Amino acid sequence: MAMVCLSDFEAYARKYLPKIAWDFFAAGADDCSTRDENILAYKRIRFQPRMLRDVSLMDIRTKLLGTEISFPVGIAPTGFHQLAWPDGEKSTARAARALNTCYIASTYSTCTLEEISAAAPGGFRWFQLYIHRNREVSQQLVQRAEASGFQGLVLTADVPYTGKRRDDLRNAQMRFSSVLWMQGDDRSEYGLPPNSLDPSVTWRDIYWLRSLTRLPIIVKGILTKEDAELAVRHGVQGIIVSNHGGRQLDGGPATIDALVEVVEAVQGRVEVYLDGGIRKGSDILKALALGAKCVFIGRPALWGLAYKGEEGLQDVLRILQEEFRLSMALAGCASVSEIGPHLVRFSKL
Amino acid sequence: MAMVCLSDFEAYARKYLPKIAWDFFAAGADDCSTRDENILAYKRIRFQPRMLRDVSLMDIRTKLLGTEISFPVGIAPTGFHQLAWPDGEKSTARAARALNTCYIASTYSTCTLEEISAAAPGGFRWFQLYIHRNREVSQQLVQRAEASGFQGLVLTADVPYTGKRRDDLRNAQMRFSSVLWMQGDDRSEYGLPPNSLDPSVTWRDIYWLRSLTRLPIIVKGILTKEDAELAVRHGVQGIIVSNHGGRQLDGGPATIDALVEVVEAVQGRVEVYLDGGIRKGSDILKALALGAKCVFIGRPALWGLAYKGEEGLQDVLRILQEEFRLSMALAGCASVSEIGPHLVRFSKL
Amino acid sequence: MAMVCLSDFEAYARKYLPKIAWDFFAAGADDCSTRDENILAYKRIRFQPRMLRDVSLMDIRTKLLGTEISFPVGIAPTGFHQLAWPDGEKSTARAARALNTCYIASTYSTCTLEEISAAAPGGFRWFQLYIHRNREVSQQLVQRAEASGFQGLVLTADVPYTGKRRDDLRNAQMRFSSVLWMQGDDRSEYGLPPNSLDPSVTWRDIYWLRSLTRLPIIVKGILTKEDAELAVRHGVQGIIVSNHGGRQLDGGPATIDALVEVVEAVQGRVEVYLDGGIRKGSDILKALALGAKCVFIGRPALWGLAYKGEEGLQDVLRILQEEFRLSMALAGCASVSEIGPHLVRFSKL
Amino acid sequence: MAMVCLSDFEAYARKYLPKIAWDFFAAGADDCSTRDENILAYKRIRFQPRMLRDVSLMDIRTKLLGTEISFPVGIAPTGFHQLAWPDGEKSTARAARALNTCYIASTYSTCTLEEISAAAPGGFRWFQLYIHRNREVSQQLVQRAEASGFQGLVLTADVPYTGKRRDDLRNAQMRFSSVLWMQGDDRSEYGLPPNSLDPSVTWRDIYWLRSLTRLPIIVKGILTKEDAELAVRHGVQGIIVSNHGGRQLDGGPATIDALVEVVEAVQGRVEVYLDGGIRKGSDILKALALGAKCVFIGRPALWGLAYKGEEGLQDVLRILQEEFRLSMALAGCASVSEIGPHLVRFSKL
């Protein structure tokens, strides 16, 4: 089977992953309408491509908070990579480093921060964290992340409680959060208790987080201009427009639709990124045209891992890289700096 | 089979109910387009969820005309519960009381008002009535409802004649209205004659109804701002935006679409409720965001009964309760008073 | 099989008619998109029904150019009724008279005008005609129609050439127009030559037609405000908004969509009717709400004939009559004079 | 099997062409959404047909840059006709001449320019070219085209790189561009190297091309008003609104949608043509109504070749011709000069 595009990796993963793992990765909240909208929304955006521009030398590099990456696609935080590939997050870290891009390791990683770090020294990585009821747990994670060379903290804002994913409830034994919790002191005995996340967190906790670390703070899960404004005012360095892959509140906007109002509110004061629904190079181009500095992929990274671990994820990233470069060229852009809102239009469909 | 969401109960009822009963409950008028629109319309409404708000303490209680209920979902009036479960409306009454919410008993109940009342003493109940050609029938029902402790009268306004439900016509023996009429003096001999409802009823009959009782009057079946204004002027205490589950005029608006203009016309002078199409907690949140004080469920209550009587209906209500609480939290609301139009937007779809 | 709604008759006709006859009746031009739009367009129109109005006495009668009919549905001109039922147009004429409504007999009838007339003396009938290259043919037809008691002439304006109906071309032997031409002097020898219709006809030919007869002239096939204005200026008594059942130009508007601009242009100076896509009583109500004085049914009449001749067509008409009466009542109208644009809204869908 | 409309030829080609050839002709970029939009977009355009206009004498001729053709449909440049029919482009040239219309021969023809020319002397032909990295290759092609009697040069502007067509990548042996390159000095030895096209081409290269030839230059692949303006300013004689049949950038507009803004920008200073999605006579009428002087067909010409070579392509052209003439007549236009924007409206769908 030729692996030509990301759908090929999806089909592979659906076929070869254990059902319970596929279900967990694929799950969306309730009717999965937001999960599916993340993808459908791209089809309503039309390019206005420009012709006969010199695109012989293509520069697709960009920078995340000053750090150069080879192209504007990073790895979004997703949990439990060992469900997809034995080496888990170690393979993810190596693939991201090989492609010279950013990997956001999840709190729910099945390797420790230190293992991830050791697997790919020198790689560009951020750490995704929640704020726990027991603030000490969060504080220790921040310190370990900083000590392990992670270069940014991504605070997930959209999980005061876990969304209702029907298939996970049907696959009742799916208790990853306690079974596989790997960031504690003792893996076998110190599991993460269910309901360990603190639903009372507010914007003021950003100040507390700021007091713990000198790392940049990126807030993930913003979907409105109001929250974008609050994020800027509370001093974050970046915003990830995200709906958690449609796994939290079903019925919210597709991220590419929410991106426009967030970018408009932020007015360049902080960097804005996006995750959700990226399946082709042209999706990346649309997101950048609408103001994202970079996008992150979630499920496609897992499909790559499921296919062949590090190598499979490299394949996925390389396909996106080539597709993005080609889309840019065909739209008449030779470097990411030439991408702008003039390239797209929301269709009547 | 795990009963995770309301669709599971629907699938169960479709499978285990006698076809004639399923058809009767499921029926919509003509092409069933309004029945189906009631559900589809929710998909065109998008949340604008807010993040990082303290949702550790959730308060989902509300009040119906001053009476507190545990969450803003009641039981809409539907007929013939014994077709779904032997105990019929007695089970419904018990389940509603167990969840501390409002049950609107139908005129076409297969238990008498007195039996319903005795089944769940102290429960919060309204009685749904039509105005009969023979006004004495209506008057007696009102008096019995009041005597049995019902706390409100819900006047159905959208049945001058019964809508054309094709499956019921095909299942020709479906003559529930005369066979099963239980509110008469003698169940076996005093059936409700067909065409007993009076198609000449107008708004002025509200005054007559008012003269019979001191109970609050709620008018059910309003879909336009003009009728909402008339309802207010004629002194009702509440309005249920309803299209009778799509069983009367096919081609009318989804109730969630009609809600907006009714709420705008009423301007808070009376409480506005809605039934039709509620299948998930997020549907409830959308209806409240658009101005409904409470919603009522029709078919889902019957599916719950069909599953396990009182217990099944409790399951249905509890699922909605949990989903509603979670949706509120994920949208950034800790109490129903924080829900408002800022939470939603009509999508371009 | 219970015949509950018009779809039941359609299913019957599809099953029992010879394929070649079904194909001919069902055919639309090209991709049949206009044929299908005629039906789909009704789904985009939403009622705004009014409640608690006295609808105990329903009056669904209307008048066509002064002649009363029992409800605002007539029989549109369609050809070759003997393909559907042995008695052909004689049955059609009898059914229309039985229901006290208007039957527009087609030039391509398989009974002569005189036979049609004799079959149902006293019936209210119009005659549909084309203008032939040989004007004498048209003139004779007009005179025969007038002599046979037809009370109006319906000039078809949208057939300068016959539309391209793919199935008819595939069923190549389908040469009804010459084989079955019945309006000539000698049925067996005087067939209508192909291409006998005159594509050079213009509005000025209305004056010529007017000079031949004192019957009212109704022009059929108007879809724009410009042509509606021309029709009025050339002195016609009525306009039928029609796209020939989607059999002529594929890609034109649904008739219910075109109706609005025609009604607006005409401003009550002549009566406006509509054919195309009427399948339910609520469709009739929508057309009247948007300004049609009456609608005409084409294919449904043929399905009725195919089912049981006169009796089957009576069934079809009676179903529409009952559905229309019910829709009116459920929308809050007791007589056709209460129907108006306030009843409907074009939906966002 | 009766060949009644273009879909019949498509079905034939899909059935009888080798899969690899069918895949190559049918391919679109990525998800094929632009390829499919080219067709779907026509369905959103509604005619406003006019009635009772004299259409007895139909004149469907038009002129391309002063040269009369029998109707406004030419053959768009597509490669590798020998994959569809042994005689390849020779048959194409003969069919175009037989119908008296314009054939744009592709650079990727499987016959030489001289062979094409010799096959149909006196035919009206343009030559499609790319600008090669080795400018001499382009220069020689221009000179040979001019010498062979081609009357125009069509510069393809939308292929700085080849689009990603998944099926071609899966059919990995599909290396037509080098294997079948026929325009070199020695067919067997001088193949076109991959990547021979120059991605650094800009508008200024139009001046260089102009310096090589006195033939008119038509630029193909324009989709925006900005590029249309640039084309006019750089002195081209014509613009073909095209997205390369959806084979280059996926996600761009349907050509019929882009046509409007190009026509508006050009304001009659140069002729505007269109290719993409033409499948019926009414599609041609819509394109002309929106301002195209002529349309070109790509895949349908290949289906005609696949069916019966020259004869099959003549069939395809003749069907379009008849359908176009009929559509014009049914819309009330007797000559192409009467076609205008008043004939169409973008539908709400």
PDB file of N, CA, C and O in Angstrom, chain D residues 87 210 235 313 348:
ATOM      1  N   ASP D  87      -4.683   7.021 -32.873  1.00  0.00           N
ATOM      2  CA  ASP D  87      -4.276   8.139 -33.708  1.00  0.00           C
ATOM      3  C   ASP D  87      -3.979   9.410 -32.929  1.00  0.00           C
ATOM      4  O   ASP D  87      -3.483  10.383 -33.498  1.00  0.00           O
ATOM      5  N   ARG D 210       6.557  37.482 -26.347  1.00  0.00           N
ATOM      6  CA  ARG D 210       6.076  38.415 -27.366  1.00  0.00           C
ATOM      7  C   ARG D 210       7.174  38.694 -28.403  1.00  0.00           C
ATOM      8  O   ARG D 210       6.908  38.818 -29.610  1.00  0.00           O
ATOM      9  N   GLY D 235      -0.138  42.828 -22.049  1.00  0.00           N
ATOM     10  CA  GLY D 235      -0.362  42.794 -23.488  1.00  0.00           C
ATOM     11  C   GLY D 235      -0.832  41.485 -24.073  1.00  0.00           C
ATOM     12  O   GLY D 235      -0.702  41.264 -25.281  1.00  0.00           O
ATOM     13  N   LEU D 313     -15.263  12.124 -31.001  1.00  0.00           N
ATOM     14  CA  LEU D 313     -15.126  13.511 -30.579  1.00  0.00           C
ATOM     15  C   LEU D 313     -16.111  14.405 -31.340  1.00  0.00           C
ATOM     16  O   LEU D 313     -16.672  15.348 -30.780  1.00  0.00           O
ATOM     17  N   LYS D 348     -29.648  30.838  -4.106  1.00  0.00           N
ATOM     18  CA  LYS D 348     -29.387  30.846  -2.668  1.00  0.00           C
ATOM     19  C   LYS D 348     -28.769  29.549  -2.194  1.00  0.00           C
ATOM     20  O   LYS D 348     -28.263  29.459  -1.096  1.00  0.00           O
TER      21      LYS D 348
END
